[in-house]
PDB file of C-alpha atoms in Angstrom:
ATOM      1  CA  MET A1362      -0.001  -0.003   0.004  1.00  0.00           C
ATOM      2  CA  GLN A1363       1.098   3.591  -0.624  1.00  0.00           C
ATOM      3  CA  ILE A1364       0.149   7.091   0.490  1.00  0.00           C
ATOM      4  CA  ARG A1365      -0.312   9.999  -1.913  1.00  0.00           C
ATOM      5  CA  PRO A1366      -2.203  13.338  -2.058  1.00  0.00           C
ATOM      6  CA  ALA A1367      -5.734  13.286  -3.379  1.00  0.00           C
ATOM      7  CA  THR A1368      -6.574  14.745  -6.785  1.00  0.00           C
ATOM      8  CA  ALA A1369      -9.808  15.876  -8.413  1.00  0.00           C
ATOM      9  CA  ASP A1370     -10.016  12.567 -10.260  1.00  0.00           C
ATOM     10  CA  ASP A1371     -10.249  10.709  -6.923  1.00  0.00           C
ATOM     11  CA  LEU A1372     -13.307  12.564  -5.641  1.00  0.00           C
ATOM     12  CA  ASP A1373     -16.048  10.082  -6.608  1.00  0.00           C
ATOM     13  CA  GLU A1374     -14.236   7.147  -5.037  1.00  0.00           C
ATOM     14  CA  MET A1375     -13.319   9.204  -1.943  1.00  0.00           C
ATOM     15  CA  LEU A1376     -16.951  10.232  -1.395  1.00  0.00           C
ATOM     16  CA  ALA A1377     -18.181   6.680  -1.828  1.00  0.00           C
ATOM     17  CA  LEU A1378     -15.697   5.479   0.818  1.00  0.00           C
ATOM     18  CA  ALA A1379     -16.621   8.273   3.239  1.00  0.00           C
ATOM     19  CA  GLU A1380     -20.374   7.775   2.765  1.00  0.00           C
ATOM     20  CA  SER A1381     -20.072   4.037   3.404  1.00  0.00           C
ATOM     21  CA  THR A1382     -18.163   4.760   6.617  1.00  0.00           C
ATOM     22  CA  PHE A1383     -20.378   7.528   7.994  1.00  0.00           C
ATOM     23  CA  ARG A1384     -23.939   6.683   6.996  1.00  0.00           C
ATOM     24  CA  GLY A1385     -26.446   9.097   8.490  1.00  0.00           C
ATOM     25  CA  SER A1386     -23.941  11.906   9.146  1.00  0.00           C
ATOM     26  CA  ARG A1387     -25.355  15.401   9.561  1.00  0.00           C
ATOM     27  CA  LEU A1388     -24.009  16.478   6.160  1.00  0.00           C
ATOM     28  CA  PRO A1389     -23.929  13.823   3.449  1.00  0.00           C
ATOM     29  CA  TYR A1390     -20.717  13.227   1.543  1.00  0.00           C
ATOM     30  CA  THR A1391     -21.700  14.845  -1.740  1.00  0.00           C
ATOM     31  CA  LYS A1392     -19.661  16.827  -4.244  1.00  0.00           C
ATOM     32  CA  GLU A1393     -21.531  19.987  -3.217  1.00  0.00           C
ATOM     33  CA  VAL A1394     -20.704  19.534   0.439  1.00  0.00           C
ATOM     34  CA  TRP A1395     -17.086  18.565  -0.222  1.00  0.00           C
ATOM     35  CA  SER A1396     -16.561  21.577  -2.508  1.00  0.00           C
ATOM     36  CA  TRP A1397     -18.052  23.957   0.078  1.00  0.00           C
ATOM     37  CA  LYS A1398     -16.151  22.485   3.010  1.00  0.00           C
ATOM     38  CA  HIS A1399     -12.737  21.706   1.561  1.00  0.00           C
ATOM     39  CA  GLU A1400     -12.346  23.897  -1.555  1.00  0.00           C
ATOM     40  CA  ALA A1401     -14.288  27.127  -0.874  1.00  0.00           C
ATOM     41  CA  ASN A1402     -13.077  27.532   2.721  1.00  0.00           C
ATOM     42  CA  PRO A1403     -11.821  31.167   3.126  1.00  0.00           C
ATOM     43  CA  PHE A1404      -8.840  29.861   5.121  1.00  0.00           C
ATOM     44  CA  GLY A1405      -7.656  27.688   2.212  1.00  0.00           C
ATOM     45  CA  GLN A1406      -8.166  24.298   0.607  1.00  0.00           C
ATOM     46  CA  SER A1407      -7.961  21.234   2.813  1.00  0.00           C
ATOM     47  CA  PRO A1408      -4.905  18.965   2.492  1.00  0.00           C
ATOM     48  CA  THR A1409      -6.052  15.371   1.873  1.00  0.00           C
ATOM     49  CA  LEU A1410      -4.051  12.172   1.761  1.00  0.00           C
ATOM     50  CA  LEU A1411      -5.141   8.775   0.465  1.00  0.00           C
ATOM     51  CA  MET A1412      -4.032   5.223   1.184  1.00  0.00           C
ATOM     52  CA  LEU A1413      -4.098   3.023  -1.907  1.00  0.00           C
ATOM     53  CA  ASP A1414      -3.812  -0.736  -2.361  1.00  0.00           C
ATOM     54  CA  ASP A1415      -2.859  -0.988  -6.027  1.00  0.00           C
ATOM     55  CA  ASP A1416      -5.390   1.400  -7.581  1.00  0.00           C
ATOM     56  CA  ARG A1417      -8.053   1.106  -4.886  1.00  0.00           C
ATOM     57  CA  ILE A1418      -8.558   3.856  -2.331  1.00  0.00           C
ATOM     58  CA  VAL A1419      -8.786   2.128   1.035  1.00  0.00           C
ATOM     59  CA  GLY A1420      -8.302   5.131   3.339  1.00  0.00           C
ATOM     60  CA  LEU A1421      -8.538   8.933   3.397  1.00  0.00           C
ATOM     61  CA  ARG A1422      -7.572  11.652   5.861  1.00  0.00           C
ATOM     62  CA  THR A1423      -8.419  15.373   5.626  1.00  0.00           C
ATOM     63  CA  PHE A1424      -7.504  18.428   7.711  1.00  0.00           C
ATOM     64  CA  LEU A1425      -9.731  21.538   7.512  1.00  0.00           C
ATOM     65  CA  ARG A1426      -7.755  24.786   7.480  1.00  0.00           C
ATOM     66  CA  TRP A1427      -8.568  27.354  10.161  1.00  0.00           C
ATOM     67  CA  GLN A1428      -7.200  30.505  11.755  1.00  0.00           C
ATOM     68  CA  TRP A1429      -7.230  31.760  15.334  1.00  0.00           C
ATOM     69  CA  ARG A1430      -6.478  35.300  16.457  1.00  0.00           C
ATOM     70  CA  SER A1431      -5.093  36.588  19.743  1.00  0.00           C
ATOM     71  CA  GLY A1432      -4.913  40.379  19.749  1.00  0.00           C
ATOM     72  CA  ALA A1433      -2.955  41.368  16.649  1.00  0.00           C
ATOM     73  CA  ARG A1434      -1.485  37.854  16.152  1.00  0.00           C
ATOM     74  CA  THR A1435      -3.004  35.252  13.839  1.00  0.00           C
ATOM     75  CA  LEU A1436      -2.164  31.561  14.255  1.00  0.00           C
ATOM     76  CA  SER A1437      -2.459  29.051  11.424  1.00  0.00           C
ATOM     77  CA  ALA A1438      -4.260  25.857  12.348  1.00  0.00           C
ATOM     78  CA  VAL A1439      -5.972  22.822  10.883  1.00  0.00           C
ATOM     79  CA  ARG A1440      -8.849  20.826  12.253  1.00  0.00           C
ATOM     80  CA  ALA A1441      -8.691  17.043  12.077  1.00  0.00           C
ATOM     81  CA  VAL A1442     -11.955  16.204  10.348  1.00  0.00           C
ATOM     82  CA  ASP A1443     -12.908  13.640   7.702  1.00  0.00           C
ATOM     83  CA  THR A1444     -11.251  10.227   7.899  1.00  0.00           C
ATOM     84  CA  ALA A1445     -12.417   6.895   6.497  1.00  0.00           C
ATOM     85  CA  THR A1446     -11.063   3.369   6.088  1.00  0.00           C
ATOM     86  CA  ALA A1447     -12.527   0.608   3.931  1.00  0.00           C
ATOM     87  CA  SER A1448     -14.288  -1.952   6.101  1.00  0.00           C
ATOM     88  CA  ASP A1449     -12.074  -4.840   4.980  1.00  0.00           C
ATOM     89  CA  TYR A1450      -8.888  -2.882   5.764  1.00  0.00           C
ATOM     90  CA  ARG A1451      -9.620  -1.803   9.302  1.00  0.00           C
ATOM     91  CA  GLY A1452      -7.181  -2.724  12.046  1.00  0.00           C
ATOM     92  CA  ARG A1453      -4.126  -2.285   9.788  1.00  0.00           C
ATOM     93  CA  GLY A1454      -3.057   1.145  11.114  1.00  0.00           C
ATOM     94  CA  ILE A1455      -4.328   3.095   8.088  1.00  0.00           C
ATOM     95  CA  PHE A1456      -5.888   5.868  10.245  1.00  0.00           C
ATOM     96  CA  SER A1457      -2.695   6.478  12.210  1.00  0.00           C
ATOM     97  CA  SER A1458      -0.428   6.218   9.151  1.00  0.00           C
ATOM     98  CA  LEU A1459      -2.430   8.778   7.178  1.00  0.00           C
ATOM     99  CA  THR A1460      -2.750  11.074  10.178  1.00  0.00           C
ATOM    100  CA  ARG A1461       1.013  11.049  10.891  1.00  0.00           C
ATOM    101  CA  ALA A1462       1.780  11.659   7.203  1.00  0.00           C
ATOM    102  CA  LEU A1463      -0.596  14.610   7.116  1.00  0.00           C
ATOM    103  CA  LEU A1464       0.892  15.997  10.340  1.00  0.00           C
ATOM    104  CA  THR A1465       4.316  15.927   8.712  1.00  0.00           C
ATOM    105  CA  ALA A1466       3.015  17.686   5.605  1.00  0.00           C
ATOM    106  CA  THR A1467       1.185  20.455   7.452  1.00  0.00           C
ATOM    107  CA  GLU A1468       4.111  20.954   9.834  1.00  0.00           C
ATOM    108  CA  ALA A1469       6.385  21.509   6.852  1.00  0.00           C
ATOM    109  CA  GLU A1470       3.969  24.230   5.635  1.00  0.00           C
ATOM    110  CA  GLY A1471       4.393  26.106   8.899  1.00  0.00           C
ATOM    111  CA  VAL A1472       0.987  25.355  10.415  1.00  0.00           C
ATOM    112  CA  ASP A1473       1.047  26.069  14.164  1.00  0.00           C
ATOM    113  CA  PHE A1474      -1.239  23.410  15.587  1.00  0.00           C
ATOM    114  CA  VAL A1475      -4.045  20.898  15.011  1.00  0.00           C
ATOM    115  CA  PHE A1476      -7.298  20.932  16.991  1.00  0.00           C
ATOM    116  CA  ASN A1477     -10.501  18.906  17.035  1.00  0.00           C
ATOM    117  CA  THR A1478     -13.335  17.570  19.232  1.00  0.00           C
ATOM    118  CA  PRO A1479     -13.027  13.783  18.855  1.00  0.00           C
ATOM    119  CA  ASN A1480     -15.631  11.326  20.061  1.00  0.00           C
ATOM    120  CA  PRO A1481     -14.620   9.012  22.943  1.00  0.00           C
ATOM    121  CA  LYS A1482     -13.808   6.177  20.534  1.00  0.00           C
ATOM    122  CA  SER A1483     -11.317   8.105  18.401  1.00  0.00           C
ATOM    123  CA  ARG A1484      -9.941  10.284  21.212  1.00  0.00           C
ATOM    124  CA  ALA A1485      -7.667   7.492  22.516  1.00  0.00           C
ATOM    125  CA  GLY A1486      -5.993   7.212  19.091  1.00  0.00           C
ATOM    126  CA  TYR A1487      -5.350  10.922  18.944  1.00  0.00           C
ATOM    127  CA  LEU A1488      -3.833  10.992  22.443  1.00  0.00           C
ATOM    128  CA  LYS A1489      -1.426   8.207  21.401  1.00  0.00           C
ATOM    129  CA  MET A1490      -0.277  10.380  18.502  1.00  0.00           C
ATOM    130  CA  GLY A1491       0.585  13.398  20.646  1.00  0.00           C
ATOM    131  CA  TRP A1492      -2.726  15.236  21.063  1.00  0.00           C
ATOM    132  CA  VAL A1493      -3.497  16.558  24.559  1.00  0.00           C
ATOM    133  CA  ASP A1494      -6.818  17.193  26.233  1.00  0.00           C
ATOM    134  CA  VAL A1495      -7.472  20.912  26.623  1.00  0.00           C
ATOM    135  CA  MET A1496     -10.945  21.081  28.173  1.00  0.00           C
ATOM    136  CA  ARG A1497     -14.574  20.235  28.001  1.00  0.00           C
ATOM    137  CA  LEU A1498     -16.032  23.367  26.515  1.00  0.00           C
ATOM    138  CA  PRO A1499     -18.050  25.639  28.883  1.00  0.00           C
ATOM    139  CA  LEU A1500     -21.764  25.151  28.234  1.00  0.00           C
ATOM    140  CA  TRP A1501     -24.692  27.514  28.870  1.00  0.00           C
ATOM    141  CA  LEU A1502     -28.362  26.474  28.829  1.00  0.00           C
ATOM    142  CA  THR A1503     -31.803  28.015  29.077  1.00  0.00           C
ATOM    143  CA  PRO A1504     -35.270  26.457  28.740  1.00  0.00           C
ATOM    144  CA  GLY A1505     -37.260  27.276  25.642  1.00  0.00           C
ATOM    145  CA  ARG A1506     -40.899  26.828  24.739  1.00  0.00           C
ATOM    146  CA  PRO A1507     -42.328  23.434  25.760  1.00  0.00           C
ATOM    147  CA  TRP A1508     -44.903  23.560  22.973  1.00  0.00           C
ATOM    148  CA  ALA A1509     -42.171  23.628  20.313  1.00  0.00           C
ATOM    149  CA  THR A1510     -42.763  21.552  17.217  1.00  0.00           C
ATOM    150  CA  VAL A1511     -40.465  20.330  14.474  1.00  0.00           C
ATOM    151  CA  ALA A1512     -42.669  21.868  11.787  1.00  0.00           C
ATOM    152  CA  SER A1513     -42.828  25.340  13.315  1.00  0.00           C
ATOM    153  CA  SER A1514     -39.063  25.440  13.939  1.00  0.00           C
ATOM    154  CA  GLY A1515     -38.459  24.683  10.252  1.00  0.00           C
ATOM    155  CA  HIS A1516     -40.669  27.585   9.144  1.00  0.00           C
ATOM    156  CA  GLU A1517     -38.995  29.944  11.580  1.00  0.00           C
ATOM    157  CA  MET A1518     -35.508  28.987  10.437  1.00  0.00           C
ATOM    158  CA  GLU A1519     -36.370  29.714   6.801  1.00  0.00           C
ATOM    159  CA  ARG A1520     -37.331  33.249   7.803  1.00  0.00           C
ATOM    160  CA  ALA A1521     -34.300  33.525  10.096  1.00  0.00           C
ATOM    161  CA  SER A1522     -31.962  32.486   7.269  1.00  0.00           C
ATOM    162  CA  ASP A1523     -33.361  35.285   5.104  1.00  0.00           C
ATOM    163  CA  ARG A1524     -32.680  37.775   7.945  1.00  0.00           C
ATOM    164  CA  LEU A1525     -29.079  36.536   8.227  1.00  0.00           C
ATOM    165  CA  LYS A1526     -28.629  36.918   4.460  1.00  0.00           C
ATOM    166  CA  HIS A1527     -29.760  40.556   4.588  1.00  0.00           C
ATOM    167  CA  ILE A1528     -27.449  41.281   7.540  1.00  0.00           C
ATOM    168  CA  LEU A1529     -24.347  39.807   5.909  1.00  0.00           C
ATOM    169  CA  ARG A1530     -24.997  41.690   2.684  1.00  0.00           C
ATOM    170  CA  ASP A1531     -25.312  45.028   4.502  1.00  0.00           C
ATOM    171  CA  PRO A1532     -22.044  47.043   4.083  1.00  0.00           C
ATOM    172  CA  SER A1533     -22.682  48.765   7.419  1.00  0.00           C
ATOM    173  CA  PHE A1534     -22.649  45.385   9.154  1.00  0.00           C
ATOM    174  CA  ALA A1535     -19.273  44.458   7.598  1.00  0.00           C
ATOM    175  CA  SER A1536     -17.887  47.762   8.859  1.00  0.00           C
ATOM    176  CA  TRP A1537     -19.419  47.240  12.318  1.00  0.00           C
ATOM    177  CA  LEU A1538     -17.964  43.733  12.585  1.00  0.00           C
ATOM    178  CA  ASP A1539     -14.477  44.877  11.460  1.00  0.00           C
ATOM    179  CA  ASP A1540     -14.585  47.490  14.219  1.00  0.00           C
ATOM    180  CA  ARG A1541     -15.576  44.869  16.798  1.00  0.00           C
ATOM    181  CA  MET A1542     -12.770  42.539  15.767  1.00  0.00           C
ATOM    182  CA  SER A1543     -10.171  45.344  15.831  1.00  0.00           C
ATOM    183  CA  GLU A1544     -11.330  46.309  19.344  1.00  0.00           C
ATOM    184  CA  ASP A1545     -10.715  42.807  20.637  1.00  0.00           C
ATOM    185  CA  ARG A1546      -7.236  43.043  22.101  1.00  0.00           C
ATOM    186  CA  GLY A1547      -7.618  40.189  24.560  1.00  0.00           C
ATOM    187  CA  ILE A1548      -5.313  37.249  24.843  1.00  0.00           C
ATOM    188  CA  PRO A1549      -7.802  34.369  24.327  1.00  0.00           C
ATOM    189  CA  LEU A1550      -7.844  32.762  20.898  1.00  0.00           C
ATOM    190  CA  ARG A1551     -10.926  33.294  18.771  1.00  0.00           C
ATOM    191  CA  THR A1552     -11.816  32.896  15.097  1.00  0.00           C
ATOM    192  CA  PRO A1553     -11.257  36.159  13.114  1.00  0.00           C
ATOM    193  CA  LEU A1554     -14.783  36.872  11.968  1.00  0.00           C
ATOM    194  CA  ASP A1555     -15.691  38.916   8.931  1.00  0.00           C
ATOM    195  CA  ALA A1556     -18.692  39.030   6.579  1.00  0.00           C
ATOM    196  CA  HIS A1557     -16.942  36.840   3.989  1.00  0.00           C
ATOM    197  CA  PHE A1558     -16.182  34.061   6.483  1.00  0.00           C
ATOM    198  CA  LEU A1559     -19.694  34.241   8.034  1.00  0.00           C
ATOM    199  CA  THR A1560     -21.276  34.015   4.586  1.00  0.00           C
ATOM    200  CA  TRP A1561     -19.264  30.889   3.744  1.00  0.00           C
ATOM    201  CA  ARG A1562     -19.798  29.301   7.155  1.00  0.00           C
ATOM    202  CA  TYR A1563     -23.491  30.011   7.737  1.00  0.00           C
ATOM    203  CA  LEU A1564     -25.153  30.897   4.412  1.00  0.00           C
ATOM    204  CA  HIS A1565     -23.416  28.771   1.803  1.00  0.00           C
ATOM    205  CA  VAL A1566     -23.346  25.505   3.789  1.00  0.00           C
ATOM    206  CA  PRO A1567     -25.444  23.034   1.800  1.00  0.00           C
ATOM    207  CA  GLY A1568     -28.486  21.594   3.520  1.00  0.00           C
ATOM    208  CA  LEU A1569     -28.291  23.526   6.827  1.00  0.00           C
ATOM    209  CA  LEU A1570     -30.136  26.673   7.915  1.00  0.00           C
ATOM    210  CA  TYR A1571     -28.761  29.306  10.277  1.00  0.00           C
ATOM    211  CA  GLY A1572     -30.513  32.448  11.446  1.00  0.00           C
ATOM    212  CA  GLY A1573     -29.123  35.803  12.513  1.00  0.00           C
ATOM    213  CA  GLU A1574     -30.044  38.921  14.485  1.00  0.00           C
ATOM    214  CA  TRP A1575     -28.170  42.200  14.622  1.00  0.00           C
ATOM    215  CA  ALA A1576     -28.649  45.242  16.868  1.00  0.00           C
ATOM    216  CA  ALA A1577     -26.890  47.955  14.849  1.00  0.00           C
ATOM    217  CA  GLY A1578     -24.801  50.760  16.267  1.00  0.00           C
ATOM    218  CA  GLU A1579     -21.522  51.035  18.080  1.00  0.00           C
ATOM    219  CA  HIS A1580     -23.058  49.511  21.210  1.00  0.00           C
ATOM    220  CA  GLY A1581     -24.878  46.792  19.311  1.00  0.00           C
ATOM    221  CA  ALA A1582     -24.601  43.014  19.158  1.00  0.00           C
ATOM    222  CA  PHE A1583     -24.885  40.144  16.679  1.00  0.00           C
ATOM    223  CA  ILE A1584     -25.933  36.508  17.034  1.00  0.00           C
ATOM    224  CA  VAL A1585     -26.095  33.472  14.748  1.00  0.00           C
ATOM    225  CA  TYR A1586     -28.190  30.473  15.758  1.00  0.00           C
ATOM    226  CA  GLU A1587     -29.483  27.161  14.483  1.00  0.00           C
ATOM    227  CA  VAL A1588     -32.018  24.461  15.330  1.00  0.00           C
ATOM    228  CA  ASN A1589     -31.215  20.762  15.759  1.00  0.00           C
ATOM    229  CA  GLN A1590     -33.914  18.092  15.814  1.00  0.00           C
ATOM    230  CA  ARG A1591     -33.600  14.727  17.529  1.00  0.00           C
ATOM    231  CA  GLY A1592     -36.928  12.982  17.231  1.00  0.00           C
ATOM    232  CA  ARG A1593     -39.438  15.144  19.062  1.00  0.00           C
ATOM    233  CA  TRP A1594     -36.753  17.064  20.941  1.00  0.00           C
ATOM    234  CA  VAL A1595     -35.903  20.421  19.328  1.00  0.00           C
ATOM    235  CA  GLU A1596     -32.802  22.293  20.504  1.00  0.00           C
ATOM    236  CA  GLY A1597     -31.707  25.780  19.567  1.00  0.00           C
ATOM    237  CA  ARG A1598     -28.042  26.660  19.627  1.00  0.00           C
ATOM    238  CA  VAL A1599     -26.383  30.069  19.675  1.00  0.00           C
ATOM    239  CA  VAL A1600     -23.334  29.429  17.506  1.00  0.00           C
ATOM    240  CA  GLU A1601     -21.922  32.996  17.314  1.00  0.00           C
ATOM    241  CA  LEU A1602     -22.274  35.910  19.725  1.00  0.00           C
ATOM    242  CA  VAL A1603     -20.462  39.232  19.157  1.00  0.00           C
ATOM    243  CA  VAL A1604     -20.957  41.995  21.713  1.00  0.00           C
ATOM    244  CA  GLY A1605     -19.837  45.596  21.247  1.00  0.00           C
ATOM    245  CA  PRO A1606     -18.039  47.653  23.908  1.00  0.00           C
ATOM    246  CA  GLY A1607     -19.673  48.801  27.127  1.00  0.00           C
ATOM    247  CA  GLN A1608     -22.719  47.993  29.191  1.00  0.00           C
ATOM    248  CA  ARG A1609     -25.147  49.207  26.512  1.00  0.00           C
ATOM    249  CA  ALA A1610     -23.861  46.552  24.093  1.00  0.00           C
ATOM    250  CA  ILE A1611     -24.255  43.863  26.740  1.00  0.00           C
ATOM    251  CA  ARG A1612     -27.863  44.923  27.273  1.00  0.00           C
ATOM    252  CA  SER A1613     -28.434  44.965  23.505  1.00  0.00           C
ATOM    253  CA  ALA A1614     -27.145  41.389  23.215  1.00  0.00           C
ATOM    254  CA  ALA A1615     -29.314  40.278  26.158  1.00  0.00           C
ATOM    255  CA  ARG A1616     -32.383  41.736  24.451  1.00  0.00           C
ATOM    256  CA  LEU A1617     -31.599  39.805  21.270  1.00  0.00           C
ATOM    257  CA  LEU A1618     -31.208  36.591  23.268  1.00  0.00           C
ATOM    258  CA  ARG A1619     -34.465  37.113  25.208  1.00  0.00           C
ATOM    259  CA  ARG A1620     -36.290  37.850  21.949  1.00  0.00           C
ATOM    260  CA  LEU A1621     -34.831  34.664  20.484  1.00  0.00           C
ATOM    261  CA  ARG A1622     -36.058  32.630  23.484  1.00  0.00           C
ATOM    262  CA  ARG A1623     -39.572  33.989  23.042  1.00  0.00           C
ATOM    263  CA  ARG A1624     -39.761  33.515  19.295  1.00  0.00           C
ATOM    264  CA  LEU A1625     -37.798  30.349  18.506  1.00  0.00           C
ATOM    265  CA  PRO A1626     -39.963  27.204  18.935  1.00  0.00           C
ATOM    266  CA  VAL A1627     -37.428  24.973  20.692  1.00  0.00           C
ATOM    267  CA  HIS A1628     -37.436  23.061  23.950  1.00  0.00           C
ATOM    268  CA  ALA A1629     -34.070  24.450  25.045  1.00  0.00           C
ATOM    269  CA  LEU A1630     -31.309  26.789  23.912  1.00  0.00           C
ATOM    270  CA  SER A1631     -27.561  26.286  24.406  1.00  0.00           C
ATOM    271  CA  ALA A1632     -24.352  28.250  23.877  1.00  0.00           C
ATOM    272  CA  ILE A1633     -20.629  27.798  24.421  1.00  0.00           C
ATOM    273  CA  CYS A1634     -18.829  30.710  26.076  1.00  0.00           C
ATOM    274  CA  ARG A1635     -16.105  31.284  28.622  1.00  0.00           C
ATOM    275  CA  VAL A1636     -17.439  32.858  31.803  1.00  0.00           C
ATOM    276  CA  ASP A1637     -15.206  35.955  32.081  1.00  0.00           C
ATOM    277  CA  THR A1638     -16.327  37.776  28.905  1.00  0.00           C
ATOM    278  CA  ARG A1639     -18.883  40.374  27.809  1.00  0.00           C
ATOM    279  CA  GLU A1640     -20.640  37.607  25.927  1.00  0.00           C
ATOM    280  CA  ALA A1641     -21.046  35.673  29.178  1.00  0.00           C
ATOM    281  CA  LEU A1642     -22.632  38.680  30.863  1.00  0.00           C
ATOM    282  CA  ALA A1643     -25.037  39.021  27.934  1.00  0.00           C
ATOM    283  CA  LEU A1644     -25.959  35.330  28.150  1.00  0.00           C
ATOM    284  CA  ALA A1645     -26.651  35.663  31.883  1.00  0.00           C
ATOM    285  CA  LEU A1646     -28.836  38.730  31.376  1.00  0.00           C
ATOM    286  CA  GLY A1647     -30.527  36.923  28.502  1.00  0.00           C
ATOM    287  CA  GLY A1648     -31.656  34.071  30.769  1.00  0.00           C
ATOM    288  CA  PHE A1649     -28.883  31.513  30.179  1.00  0.00           C
ATOM    289  CA  MET A1650     -27.168  29.712  33.004  1.00  0.00           C
ATOM    290  CA  PRO A1651     -23.629  28.245  33.028  1.00  0.00           C
ATOM    291  CA  VAL A1652     -23.669  24.514  33.673  1.00  0.00           C
ATOM    292  CA  GLY A1653     -19.884  23.970  33.760  1.00  0.00           C
ATOM    293  CA  ARG A1654     -17.565  22.350  31.265  1.00  0.00           C
ATOM    294  CA  ARG A1655     -20.053  19.909  29.793  1.00  0.00           C
ATOM    295  CA  GLY A1656     -19.619  20.684  26.112  1.00  0.00           C
ATOM    296  CA  PRO A1657     -17.535  18.669  23.624  1.00  0.00           C
ATOM    297  CA  GLN A1658     -14.004  17.569  24.589  1.00  0.00           C
ATOM    298  CA  MET A1659     -11.410  19.715  22.799  1.00  0.00           C
ATOM    299  CA  THR A1660      -7.944  18.347  21.987  1.00  0.00           C
ATOM    300  CA  VAL A1661      -4.832  19.986  20.486  1.00  0.00           C
ATOM    301  CA  ARG A1662      -1.495  18.904  19.037  1.00  0.00           C
ATOM    302  CA  LEU A1663       1.247  21.491  18.559  1.00  0.00           C
ATOM    303  CA  LEU A1664       3.211  21.338  15.324  1.00  0.00           C
ATOM    304  CA  ARG A1665       5.709  24.041  16.358  1.00  0.00           C
ATOM    305  CA  ASP A1666       6.469  26.215  19.362  1.00  0.00           C
ATOM    306  CA  VAL A1667       3.710  28.795  19.796  1.00  0.00           C
ATOM    307  CA  PRO A1668       4.292  31.932  21.895  1.00  0.00           C
ATOM    308  CA  ALA A1669       1.599  32.748  24.479  1.00  0.00           C
ATOM    309  CA  PRO A1670      -1.239  32.024  24.518  1.00  0.00           C
ATOM    310  CA  ASP A1671      -0.507  28.292  24.611  1.00  0.00           C
ATOM    311  CA  PRO A1672      -3.300  26.456  22.712  1.00  0.00           C
ATOM    312  CA  ARG A1673      -2.912  23.499  25.083  1.00  0.00           C
ATOM    313  CA  ARG A1674      -4.305  25.553  27.992  1.00  0.00           C
ATOM    314  CA  ALA A1675      -8.019  26.108  28.522  1.00  0.00           C
ATOM    315  CA  SER A1676      -7.393  29.723  29.598  1.00  0.00           C
ATOM    316  CA  SER A1677      -6.069  30.491  26.085  1.00  0.00           C
ATOM    317  CA  TRP A1678      -9.420  29.995  24.389  1.00  0.00           C
ATOM    318  CA  SER A1679     -12.575  32.030  23.768  1.00  0.00           C
ATOM    319  CA  CYS A1680     -14.278  29.837  21.190  1.00  0.00           C
ATOM    320  CA  SER A1681     -17.924  29.569  20.164  1.00  0.00           C
ATOM    321  CA  ALA A1682     -20.189  26.649  19.382  1.00  0.00           C
ATOM    322  CA  GLY A1683     -19.805  27.506  15.707  1.00  0.00           C
ATOM    323  CA  ASP A1684     -16.012  27.107  15.945  1.00  0.00           C
ATOM    324  CA  MET A1685     -16.299  23.594  17.294  1.00  0.00           C
ATOM    325  CA  GLU A1686     -19.434  22.375  15.539  1.00  0.00           C
ATOM    326  CA  LEU A1687     -19.074  19.207  13.511  1.00  0.00           C
ATOM    327  CA  PHE A1688     -20.066  19.757   9.873  1.00  0.00           C
TER     328      PHE A1688
END
């Protein structure tokens, strides 16, 4: 068997292998999804390696490119995402071989670190290859409307997606967001948000709907949210929350969150947010309660020495649910 980079000619066979491995995944392995996720990503195309036995693809491994900002510094990162092994080739070390080869390739490019939120089954394999546990992400919850229905949440999200589209196309919003990002001089790592990235991440994603609300003005706030359905249980999730400077902005964000709780037909709402931020104050005023580090388990592997903040420390992060969401 041999390892080589994937090419465009491999895509059909790659997708068939991935779909056979992950049946019922949230996003199907289609050309449209692959193109959006791994080719149109504003942070760059995803490096992908294949394991071949003669001419047959028996394994694939992909890293999704990402960036994190701390003050004026931007760190280059990749997220360990799609991996698949043919059922009759499992147990031969293909996952670890492809992962180590891709680590070597991205390290040579100058990427700073790898991060992901593995499930309990795959986490052990990552830890053996040098990943370290950083934290369970800090989770916030609030009850929603007990009479929520799947049908009504679908109608609401179609309208909410239209609102988000209008917001992201508004030049004044792009200017407002740029100002908010430039004001953020804190140490914790966060994704550098702009209208282009948000459009890719939340409007162009095939098959998923996200909604948005924006309170304009210097002391305004912005939220992006989604709805997940598991049988009869309907959960809302605040995936992005940006709060302007000062107490007025915190109150603006809290009003948006309270309005969302009243309008969105879900049984509960959740968010991920560190507790010592303006966003945390807005969540508290908006009716959310911190329930501790009960979110997904985050892991990191350094590829080179990174000056402070150290991505292996929980105190270095200020990430959102949207940053860590599996898609």
